[in-house]
Amino acid sequence: MLEASDEIKEKLKELAHEASRPFCYSDYVTVEADEKGQYRCPKCGSDDLMREVEGVGVEWGYDWVMEHLVETEGERVDIEELYRDLLDDIYEPIKFGELEYSPSQVLEAVDPVAFRIGAQDNADSAVEDSQMVCLNGSYFRISDLIE
Ligand SMILES: [Zn+2]
């Protein structure tokens, strides 16, 4: 399942539309636009068409095309690494005399559960803010894809 903000879903759907072609499954043909710019199967006349991505497959709707685009063109994000960077960016290093530890190192060692929950929450808010999408539990940046 794809989790993304409405804004991102809308953009992905447009891209999925461009990346795929209408397809009549009964006749097993790709359907081109007619002179009125409408898509109807030249053999059976149906406008109830699937979407085809060449070399990938044929299915109903856009969801699978959107997922395919995220998987193949998105940049996979390590959400724990992302959270470490955030912690080390916003908090000062922790010092004991000569010893110095990064905030992420400390939190991860002292309270690994809180660290994992924090990483998850941080990733989920990035999804809400249209910074990333989540596909079947994996996180992706798709800024290169939607610009
Ligand atoms: Zn047909």
XYZ file of N, CA, C and O in Angstrom, residues 19-86:
272
model
N 2.796 7.788 -17.894
C 3.694 6.638 -18.023
C 2.981 5.386 -18.516
O 3.607 4.359 -18.761
N 1.656 5.464 -18.663
C 0.907 4.266 -19.051
C -0.017 4.580 -20.224
O -0.226 5.731 -20.573
N -0.539 3.504 -20.825
C -1.426 3.642 -21.986
C -2.711 2.873 -21.711
O -2.680 1.843 -21.042
N -3.845 3.386 -22.285
C -5.083 2.618 -22.141
C -4.971 1.289 -22.897
O -4.302 1.226 -23.928
N -5.615 0.278 -22.365
C -5.449 -1.067 -22.912
C -6.762 -1.837 -22.806
O -7.373 -1.873 -21.734
N -7.186 -2.448 -23.919
C -8.382 -3.303 -23.868
C -7.948 -4.742 -23.619
O -7.249 -5.332 -24.446
N -8.370 -5.257 -22.490
C -7.913 -6.595 -22.119
C -8.610 -7.672 -22.949
O -7.985 -8.666 -23.325
N -9.895 -7.459 -23.281
C -10.634 -8.475 -24.064
C -9.984 -8.686 -25.423
O -9.882 -9.804 -25.903
N -9.532 -7.602 -26.037
C -8.915 -7.722 -27.360
C -7.397 -7.744 -27.278
O -6.716 -7.945 -28.286
N -6.893 -7.499 -26.109
C -5.467 -7.457 -25.844
C -4.729 -6.513 -26.764
O -3.754 -6.855 -27.419
N -5.243 -5.257 -26.815
C -4.575 -4.230 -27.626
C -4.433 -2.923 -26.852
O -5.278 -2.577 -26.029
N -3.347 -2.215 -27.160
C -3.178 -0.850 -26.669
C -4.123 0.047 -27.446
O -4.289 -0.124 -28.652
N -4.790 0.974 -26.744
C -5.782 1.815 -27.392
C -5.223 3.228 -27.584
O -4.784 3.867 -26.636
N -5.247 3.681 -28.838
C -4.804 5.051 -29.152
C -6.016 5.975 -29.138
O -7.150 5.529 -29.326
N -5.773 7.269 -28.991
C -6.871 8.242 -29.024
C -7.465 8.297 -30.435
O -6.735 8.218 -31.420
N -8.792 8.443 -30.521
C -9.411 8.590 -31.847
C -9.352 10.063 -32.262
O -8.762 10.898 -31.562
N -10.008 10.409 -33.353
C -9.889 11.794 -33.865
C -10.482 12.821 -32.893
O -10.123 13.985 -32.913
N -11.399 12.376 -32.010
C -11.970 13.294 -31.011
C -11.127 13.323 -29.727
O -11.497 13.972 -28.749
N -10.018 12.590 -29.758
C -9.174 12.549 -28.568
C -9.714 11.625 -27.498
O -9.313 11.697 -26.334
N -10.673 10.774 -27.877
C -11.232 9.845 -26.893
C -10.604 8.467 -27.032
O -10.149 8.095 -28.110
N -10.640 7.767 -25.929
C -10.026 6.438 -25.919
C -11.106 5.366 -25.900
O -11.783 5.168 -24.900
N -11.281 4.744 -27.059
C -12.200 3.617 -27.166
C -11.495 2.518 -27.940
O -10.791 2.801 -28.912
N -11.746 1.289 -27.512
C -11.104 0.176 -28.202
C -11.574 0.137 -29.657
O -12.777 0.158 -29.929
N -10.645 0.107 -30.645
C -11.051 0.081 -32.058
C -11.788 -1.207 -32.429
O -12.512 -1.242 -33.422
N -11.604 -2.275 -31.640
C -12.252 -3.551 -31.992
C -13.617 -3.698 -31.351
O -14.600 -3.984 -32.026
N -13.723 -3.490 -30.011
C -14.998 -3.723 -29.335
C -15.700 -2.429 -28.954
O -16.845 -2.442 -28.521
N -15.028 -1.279 -29.088
C -15.667 0.000 -28.792
C -15.720 0.349 -27.315
O -16.250 1.394 -26.941
N -15.167 -0.510 -26.460
C -15.260 -0.272 -25.018
C -14.382 0.894 -24.563
O -13.288 1.110 -25.088
N -14.894 1.663 -23.598
C -14.047 2.688 -22.996
C -13.698 2.280 -21.558
O -13.202 3.075 -20.768
N -14.011 1.051 -21.227
C -13.691 0.507 -19.905
C -12.328 -0.178 -20.014
O -12.235 -1.376 -20.239
N -11.289 0.667 -19.900
C -9.961 0.191 -20.279
C -9.011 0.066 -19.096
O -9.089 0.828 -18.137
N -8.121 -0.889 -19.198
C -7.059 -1.037 -18.204
C -5.914 -0.083 -18.548
O -5.973 0.625 -19.549
N -4.872 -0.084 -17.715
C -3.669 0.690 -18.035
C -2.530 -0.284 -18.294
O -2.390 -1.299 -17.599
N -1.732 0.050 -19.310
C -0.597 -0.787 -19.659
C 0.693 0.008 -19.486
O 0.772 1.165 -19.899
N 1.675 -0.599 -18.841
C 3.028 -0.033 -18.846
C 3.889 -1.031 -19.600
O 4.003 -2.201 -19.195
N 4.466 -0.563 -20.720
C 5.199 -1.461 -21.597
C 6.315 -2.169 -20.850
O 7.106 -1.540 -20.140
N 6.359 -3.468 -20.981
C 7.396 -4.262 -20.342
C 7.142 -4.541 -18.870
O 7.913 -5.233 -18.224
N 6.069 -3.962 -18.316
C 5.791 -4.152 -16.889
C 4.501 -4.938 -16.686
O 4.477 -5.954 -15.992
N 3.417 -4.473 -17.307
C 2.187 -5.221 -17.148
C 0.950 -4.435 -17.523
O 1.018 -3.308 -18.015
N -0.190 -5.060 -17.272
C -1.496 -4.495 -17.550
C -2.369 -4.734 -16.334
O -2.457 -5.863 -15.846
N -2.997 -3.687 -15.818
C -3.887 -3.816 -14.658
C -4.896 -2.679 -14.693
O -4.700 -1.687 -15.382
N -5.946 -2.829 -13.877
C -6.925 -1.756 -13.733
C -6.330 -0.625 -12.897
O -5.579 -0.866 -11.958
N -6.702 0.582 -13.262
C -6.441 1.734 -12.400
C -5.004 2.221 -12.430
O -4.163 1.711 -13.170
N -4.755 3.235 -11.593
C -3.455 3.895 -11.587
C -2.585 3.514 -10.392
O -1.389 3.782 -10.381
N -3.184 2.930 -9.368
C -2.429 2.684 -8.124
C -1.165 1.877 -8.378
O -0.095 2.214 -7.886
N -1.289 0.823 -9.163
C -0.125 -0.048 -9.410
C 0.932 0.674 -10.218
O 2.127 0.432 -10.028
N 0.514 1.598 -11.109
C 1.492 2.360 -11.897
C 2.234 3.328 -10.968
O 3.451 3.488 -11.046
N 1.481 3.956 -10.054
C 2.084 4.877 -9.081
C 3.111 4.132 -8.218
O 4.217 4.627 -7.989
N 2.754 2.949 -7.777
C 3.678 2.155 -6.955
C 4.926 1.756 -7.752
O 6.041 1.785 -7.242
N 4.705 1.402 -8.997
C 5.821 1.041 -9.870
C 6.788 2.218 -10.022
O 8.006 2.051 -9.959
N 6.246 3.429 -10.201
C 7.083 4.626 -10.359
C 7.896 4.890 -9.089
O 9.085 5.188 -9.155
N 7.246 4.765 -7.937
C 7.941 5.001 -6.659
C 9.068 3.977 -6.490
O 10.205 4.327 -6.156
N 8.761 2.717 -6.763
C 9.741 1.649 -6.584
C 10.936 1.788 -7.515
O 12.078 1.541 -7.126
N 10.676 2.156 -8.753
C 11.760 2.169 -9.733
C 12.492 3.508 -9.780
O 13.670 3.545 -10.096
N 11.787 4.611 -9.466
C 12.420 5.918 -9.633
C 12.582 6.693 -8.334
O 13.244 7.730 -8.300
N 11.971 6.193 -7.239
C 12.145 6.861 -5.958
C 13.506 6.515 -5.360
O 14.166 5.569 -5.779
N 13.901 7.335 -4.375
C 15.182 7.112 -3.696
C 14.859 6.574 -2.304
O 14.207 7.241 -1.491
N 15.283 5.359 -2.024
C 14.952 4.718 -0.759
C 15.645 5.439 0.410
O 16.812 5.819 0.299
N 14.888 5.653 1.481
C 15.415 6.401 2.625
C 15.562 5.479 3.831
O 14.642 4.736 4.182
N 16.750 5.540 4.461
C 16.973 4.847 5.727
C 16.472 5.772 6.829
O 17.107 6.777 7.154
N 15.303 5.457 7.410
C 14.662 6.411 8.321
C 15.414 6.536 9.647
O 15.311 7.543 10.319
N 16.175 5.508 10.035
C 16.977 5.637 11.265
C 18.153 6.574 11.030
O 18.492 7.397 11.888
N 18.759 6.492 9.855
C 19.849 7.413 9.494
C 19.335 8.857 9.425
O 19.992 9.788 9.909
N 18.157 8.987 8.882
C 17.531 10.315 8.783
C 17.314 10.905 10.178
O 17.545 12.097 10.420
N 16.859 10.065 11.111
C 16.590 10.508 12.480
C 17.891 10.828 13.224
O 17.964 11.806 13.969
N 18.934 10.023 12.990
C 20.250 10.320 13.587
C 20.729 11.700 13.157
O 21.168 12.502 13.982
N 20.614 11.969 11.873
C 21.039 13.283 11.356
C 20.248 14.407 12.011
O 20.803 15.449 12.356
N 18.940 14.177 12.170
C 18.089 15.196 12.786
C 18.508 15.457 14.232
O 18.705 16.605 14.640
